[in-house]
Amino acid sequence: MQKRLSRAQEKVLQKLGKADETRDTAFEEGVANFNKQMAEGTKLQKDLRAYLAAVKTMHDASKRLQDCLADMYEPEWFGKEEVDTIAEETDILWSDYHDKLVDNSMIAMDTYLAQFPDIKARIAKRDRKMTDYDSARHHFGSLQKGKKQDQAKIAKPMSLVEKAAPGWAQGILSAHQIAQTNLTRNQAEEELGRAQKVFEEINVDLQDELPQLWNSRVGFYVNTFQSMAGYQQRFHKDMGKLNQDLNDVMTKLDEQRLAKPAPPGPAPVRPPPSPRPSLTPAPDTQQQDIILFDGEALVSDANTTAPSQATAPSQATTPSQPQVKAMHDYAATDGDELEMKAGDVVLVLAWENPDEQDDGWLMGVKESHWLENKDLLAKGVFPENFTQKL
């Protein structure tokens, strides 16, 4: 408490100009640089932490996006396994990038800033010791100045007490005053020596450390941003490759989509079927037109009902459309409809009565049935938009 009061008194006297203050311009410049360096480092640490938080946020967002793509990517689509692998490797890449930033840049940043609080405390201690030194110096100086005044007082006529004292006692009083003065002055001198020693020890250490710390900032900034730039370069390079792989998969998926026939629309709505004339040729017409398939005539024997172009076309069931191929399965919903599987080849027949033909519907018989049975008993109607002309 006594030291605090003494320091406060000394500061007041210095501000009032009644006591000089020890000044060190070089040291004050070093302290200014220290404060600037500490402020810049603290801001860099804050911004680096914000960057790491942003990387973590981007990692989480990327993972959710990749997981969403993997979940909705149907197994039969092209590159399902590749998409799952890309999602997994993307997550690993983000994690590795974040961990490298934390383990190297962030830890190095924390270590760099950890030295500032101790030095800051020592600078404050130096200021206190400098005040103690100035106070001791001023106290000793005032005693030195008062020494002459005390000697002058001793040389003056003795006080009434001294006059009243016996002659032998007067010498003792004078000697006591001189001894007290010398003791006080010696104590002040010793205190000055101790204060000066403590101040100079801490001052010398800081005079060496502050410039070294100031110069170290350049190397630290270089190492920090070089390592970060290296991590970013590798991360973006690897991420770019994964993005290219994903783009290639998407391109091939789109090519697969374009090459695959679009699913058919619903079969045309048929009006309620009206009784149709029998498609069996008249008794006097035992031969029907020849149905051509791949350029060859499918000629029936004497017991078949295969059509022949030699008979009357007005009564025959003749091919009036190309031959067609079923592109999609079609399940018959009526007794006169033709059931088809994708890939079936159907021989198209003309309607005996064109008025009975519904829009969007054709009549035919499967090629496989014709080749095996050589008859038209299995003919039926089917939606044209489920087939492709050959």
XYZ file of C-alpha atoms in Angstrom:
390
model
C 0.000 0.000 0.000
C 2.857 2.362 0.855
C 4.430 1.702 -2.538
C 1.151 2.405 -4.340
C 0.770 5.705 -2.505
C 4.378 6.597 -3.235
C 3.937 5.764 -6.929
C 0.723 7.760 -7.151
C 2.396 10.750 -5.525
C 5.329 10.471 -7.903
C 3.035 10.349 -10.943
C 1.202 13.439 -9.788
C 4.453 15.334 -9.267
C 5.658 14.259 -12.719
C 2.440 15.392 -14.405
C 2.630 18.696 -12.565
C 6.193 19.115 -13.763
C 7.592 19.171 -10.242
C 9.517 15.940 -10.707
C 11.407 14.734 -13.725
C 10.581 11.354 -15.331
C 12.963 8.761 -16.713
C 12.327 8.620 -20.464
C 13.556 6.079 -23.003
C 12.420 6.961 -26.527
C 13.633 3.698 -28.073
C 11.804 1.657 -25.462
C 8.608 3.662 -25.893
C 8.753 2.991 -29.633
C 9.213 -0.699 -28.891
C 6.132 -0.671 -26.657
C 4.096 1.047 -29.388
C 5.175 -1.623 -31.863
C 4.315 -4.317 -29.320
C 0.791 -2.981 -28.864
C 0.315 -2.739 -32.629
C 1.639 -6.276 -33.153
C -0.594 -7.689 -30.424
C -3.681 -5.947 -31.842
C -2.955 -7.248 -35.359
C -2.336 -10.772 -34.088
C -5.548 -10.756 -32.058
C -7.538 -9.637 -35.106
C -5.879 -12.287 -37.274
C -6.734 -14.953 -34.706
C -10.355 -13.814 -34.663
C -10.615 -13.798 -38.463
C -8.917 -17.196 -38.738
C -11.419 -18.667 -36.307
C -14.243 -17.168 -38.367
C -12.729 -18.726 -41.499
C -12.540 -22.125 -39.826
C -16.159 -21.791 -38.744
C -17.091 -20.974 -42.356
C -15.175 -24.030 -43.595
C -17.050 -26.183 -41.091
C -20.348 -24.680 -42.237
C -19.478 -25.320 -45.888
C -18.477 -28.886 -45.006
C -21.824 -29.509 -43.334
C -23.735 -27.949 -46.241
C -21.721 -29.949 -48.791
C -22.327 -33.179 -46.899
C -26.073 -32.582 -46.754
C -26.134 -31.795 -50.464
C -24.105 -34.873 -51.420
C -26.209 -37.089 -49.147
C -29.351 -35.708 -50.767
C -28.009 -36.544 -54.231
C -26.965 -40.043 -53.158
C -30.356 -40.722 -51.556
C -32.421 -39.687 -54.561
C -30.074 -41.254 -57.125
C -31.943 -44.354 -58.237
C -30.014 -47.645 -58.320
C -30.684 -48.323 -61.991
C -29.337 -44.946 -63.095
C -25.897 -44.788 -64.634
C -23.034 -44.341 -62.157
C -24.856 -45.012 -58.869
C -21.711 -46.449 -57.257
C -19.601 -43.580 -58.595
C -22.002 -41.015 -57.102
C -21.844 -42.713 -53.686
C -18.044 -42.813 -53.852
C -17.818 -39.151 -54.839
C -20.060 -38.192 -51.901
C -17.865 -40.143 -49.486
C -14.592 -38.751 -50.846
C -15.983 -35.206 -50.812
C -16.809 -35.534 -47.118
C -13.328 -36.895 -46.362
C -11.707 -34.077 -48.323
C -13.583 -31.380 -46.374
C -12.700 -33.031 -43.043
C -9.032 -33.315 -43.954
C -8.894 -29.682 -45.057
C -10.510 -28.447 -41.833
C -8.264 -30.607 -39.644
C -5.097 -29.363 -41.349
C -6.124 -25.745 -40.798
C -6.820 -26.417 -37.119
C -3.717 -28.522 -36.452
C -1.317 -26.173 -38.175
C -2.524 -22.633 -38.770
C -4.819 -22.278 -35.757
C -2.516 -23.927 -33.239
C 0.441 -21.892 -34.540
C -1.681 -18.750 -34.212
C -2.568 -19.548 -30.602
C 1.069 -20.291 -29.758
C 2.174 -17.024 -31.330
C -0.295 -14.960 -29.309
C 0.386 -16.846 -26.066
C 3.638 -14.914 -25.556
C 1.995 -11.494 -25.525
C 0.236 -11.564 -22.097
C 3.497 -12.295 -20.225
C 5.397 -9.549 -22.032
C 2.516 -7.136 -21.520
C 2.586 -7.862 -17.773
C 6.352 -7.321 -17.661
C 6.027 -3.996 -19.472
C 3.513 -2.894 -16.849
C 5.872 -4.095 -14.107
C 8.722 -2.145 -15.679
C 6.600 0.993 -15.593
C 5.959 0.475 -11.889
C 9.624 -0.176 -11.146
C 10.592 2.877 -13.150
C 8.247 4.958 -10.991
C 9.805 3.427 -7.862
C 13.234 4.259 -9.204
C 12.255 7.848 -9.991
C 10.697 8.215 -6.535
C 13.788 6.862 -4.804
C 15.981 9.069 -6.952
C 13.975 12.172 -6.102
C 13.912 11.295 -2.398
C 17.641 10.804 -2.281
C 18.144 14.004 -4.241
C 16.022 15.948 -1.786
C 18.071 14.554 1.112
C 21.270 15.525 -0.618
C 19.907 19.002 -1.114
C 18.886 19.182 2.527
C 22.322 18.126 3.729
C 23.722 21.589 3.277
C 20.732 23.086 4.972
C 21.252 20.800 7.980
C 24.900 21.740 8.178
C 23.936 25.368 8.088
C 21.460 24.832 10.918
C 24.123 23.157 13.041
C 26.408 26.140 12.520
C 23.699 28.591 13.705
C 23.282 29.613 17.377
C 21.980 26.806 19.467
C 18.333 26.565 20.327
C 17.013 27.395 23.730
C 17.019 23.711 24.613
C 20.573 23.393 23.557
C 21.510 26.563 25.483
C 19.836 25.269 28.583
C 21.649 21.996 28.367
C 24.976 21.562 30.003
C 27.987 22.094 27.856
C 28.820 18.436 27.659
C 25.247 17.611 26.454
C 25.239 20.139 23.669
C 27.835 18.193 21.723
C 25.837 15.017 22.095
C 22.702 16.642 20.636
C 24.582 17.928 17.638
C 26.143 14.552 17.013
C 22.706 12.882 17.261
C 21.232 15.230 14.674
C 24.071 14.573 12.302
C 23.756 10.804 12.829
C 20.032 10.860 12.137
C 20.544 12.839 8.982
C 23.277 10.520 7.774
C 21.151 7.424 8.558
C 18.226 8.728 6.578
C 20.452 9.655 3.699
C 22.144 6.255 3.720
C 18.804 4.458 3.769
C 17.603 6.563 0.869
C 20.761 5.813 -1.032
C 20.369 2.075 -0.438
C 16.735 2.225 -1.504
C 17.768 4.080 -4.638
C 20.315 1.408 -5.418
C 17.808 -1.405 -5.008
C 15.154 0.349 -7.087
C 17.671 1.087 -9.819
C 18.852 -2.521 -9.924
C 15.345 -3.990 -10.203
C 14.348 -1.493 -12.868
C 17.454 -1.979 -14.966
C 17.186 -5.780 -14.881
C 13.677 -5.887 -16.271
C 14.381 -2.950 -18.585
C 17.401 -4.642 -20.160
C 15.451 -7.865 -20.764
C 12.610 -6.027 -22.457
C 15.002 -3.926 -24.492
C 16.254 -7.183 -26.009
C 12.909 -9.019 -26.346
C 10.665 -6.345 -27.817
C 12.650 -5.832 -31.053
C 12.996 -9.600 -31.504
C 9.258 -10.105 -31.064
C 8.505 -7.268 -33.494
C 10.755 -8.772 -36.165
C 9.300 -12.277 -35.681
C 5.903 -11.200 -37.007
C 7.090 -11.320 -40.638
C 8.233 -14.933 -40.459
C 5.058 -15.923 -38.645
C 2.806 -14.304 -41.262
C 4.794 -15.946 -44.065
C 4.543 -19.421 -42.535
C 0.862 -19.040 -41.678
C -0.335 -17.876 -45.076
C 2.033 -20.097 -47.029
C 0.699 -23.173 -45.273
C -2.900 -22.021 -45.696
C -2.323 -21.330 -49.390
C -0.825 -24.802 -49.803
C -3.767 -26.468 -48.069
C -6.247 -24.483 -50.149
C -4.443 -25.298 -53.390
C -4.452 -29.033 -52.710
C -8.027 -28.948 -51.469
C -9.369 -27.137 -54.528
C -7.321 -29.343 -56.856
C -8.736 -32.533 -55.342
C -12.216 -31.044 -55.101
C -12.008 -30.005 -58.742
C -11.243 -33.585 -59.745
C -14.242 -34.871 -57.792
C -16.442 -32.229 -59.382
C -15.207 -33.252 -62.822
C -15.971 -36.893 -62.012
C -19.472 -35.937 -60.918
C -19.951 -33.868 -64.055
C -18.902 -36.831 -66.200
C -21.412 -39.087 -64.440
C -24.179 -36.532 -64.916
C -23.285 -36.183 -68.610
C -23.493 -39.927 -69.176
C -26.744 -40.110 -67.223
C -28.195 -37.448 -69.498
C -27.000 -39.359 -72.562
C -28.678 -42.455 -71.171
C -31.877 -40.485 -70.682
C -31.842 -39.144 -74.228
C -31.121 -42.555 -75.727
C -33.910 -44.284 -73.830
C -37.376 -44.014 -75.429
C -39.769 -41.899 -73.489
C -42.464 -43.889 -71.701
C -45.690 -43.964 -73.699
C -48.688 -41.933 -72.822
C -51.883 -43.653 -71.894
C -53.516 -45.764 -74.555
C -56.057 -43.822 -76.591
C -59.504 -43.908 -75.103
C -61.623 -46.352 -77.064
C -65.335 -45.832 -77.386
C -67.508 -48.709 -76.297
C -66.825 -51.417 -78.881
C -69.561 -51.913 -81.397
C -70.120 -55.306 -82.934
C -67.574 -55.792 -85.620
C -68.025 -57.974 -88.634
C -66.125 -61.186 -88.310
C -62.640 -60.946 -89.627
C -62.818 -64.528 -90.890
C -62.817 -64.493 -94.645
C -65.991 -65.456 -96.509
C -66.414 -69.139 -97.399
C -65.713 -68.429 -100.993
C -62.513 -66.673 -100.029
C -60.226 -69.382 -98.698
C -57.049 -67.558 -99.597
C -56.084 -64.201 -98.111
C -53.420 -61.792 -99.094
C -49.796 -62.680 -98.468
C -48.309 -60.802 -95.482
C -44.772 -59.673 -96.187
C -42.220 -59.727 -93.385
C -38.621 -58.665 -93.890
C -39.182 -58.908 -97.635
C -40.226 -62.562 -97.600
C -43.696 -63.906 -98.408
C -45.340 -65.816 -95.602
C -47.228 -68.297 -97.770
C -49.718 -70.572 -96.056
C -50.341 -74.152 -97.076
C -53.695 -75.445 -98.231
C -55.033 -75.751 -94.645
C -54.108 -72.227 -93.512
C -55.996 -69.023 -93.810
C -52.949 -66.955 -94.763
C -53.960 -64.107 -97.062
C -52.968 -64.066 -100.710
C -52.741 -61.036 -102.905
C -54.191 -63.112 -105.731
C -57.678 -62.988 -104.232
C -60.096 -60.135 -104.078
C -58.593 -57.369 -101.943
C -61.979 -55.976 -100.998
C -62.748 -59.034 -98.882
C -59.250 -59.846 -97.621
C -57.391 -58.815 -94.479
C -54.323 -57.265 -96.045
C -51.318 -55.477 -94.566
C -51.997 -51.741 -94.906
C -49.352 -50.505 -92.386
C -45.591 -51.239 -91.973
C -44.673 -53.921 -89.762
C -44.255 -52.595 -86.108
C -42.285 -53.377 -82.926
C -43.674 -53.050 -79.359
C -41.573 -50.568 -77.378
C -43.445 -51.075 -74.093
C -45.523 -53.717 -72.419
C -49.268 -53.502 -72.997
C -51.758 -55.440 -70.898
C -54.994 -56.155 -72.745
C -58.084 -54.801 -71.025
C -60.650 -56.218 -73.443
C -61.160 -59.532 -75.148
C -60.431 -58.184 -78.632
C -57.168 -56.488 -77.635
C -53.689 -57.815 -78.316
C -51.413 -58.374 -75.321
C -47.844 -57.229 -76.038
C -44.430 -57.312 -74.384
C -41.684 -54.872 -75.216
C -39.776 -56.232 -78.172
C -42.648 -58.156 -79.728
C -42.939 -57.748 -83.506
C -46.536 -57.344 -84.668
C -47.785 -57.811 -88.239
C -50.290 -55.056 -88.949
C -53.529 -56.063 -90.661
C -56.038 -53.931 -92.479
C -59.504 -53.580 -91.051
C -62.239 -55.306 -93.048
C -64.495 -52.379 -92.262
C -62.474 -49.174 -91.904
C -65.386 -47.537 -90.103
C -64.798 -49.880 -87.176
C -61.225 -48.659 -86.640
C -60.766 -46.415 -83.577
C -58.319 -43.499 -83.764
C -54.896 -44.439 -82.445
C -55.554 -48.171 -82.585
C -54.219 -50.756 -85.014
C -55.043 -54.399 -85.657
C -52.458 -57.108 -85.974
C -51.098 -60.482 -85.025
C -47.814 -61.271 -83.352
C -45.127 -62.410 -85.720
C -44.269 -65.294 -83.419
C -47.838 -66.589 -83.557
C -47.986 -66.320 -87.313
C -44.683 -68.122 -87.816
C -45.724 -70.915 -85.509
C -49.412 -71.342 -86.408
C -49.883 -69.723 -89.802
C -53.294 -68.370 -88.825
C -54.878 -65.115 -87.713
C -56.878 -66.502 -84.808
C -54.796 -64.536 -82.246
C -55.149 -61.159 -83.936
C -56.328 -58.202 -81.914
C -56.281 -54.436 -81.609
C -53.496 -52.527 -79.818
C -52.523 -48.850 -79.175
C -50.315 -47.478 -81.892
C -48.335 -45.223 -79.533
C -46.938 -48.315 -77.753
C -45.149 -49.363 -80.936
C -42.556 -48.180 -83.381
C -42.784 -48.646 -87.106
C -40.184 -50.908 -88.661
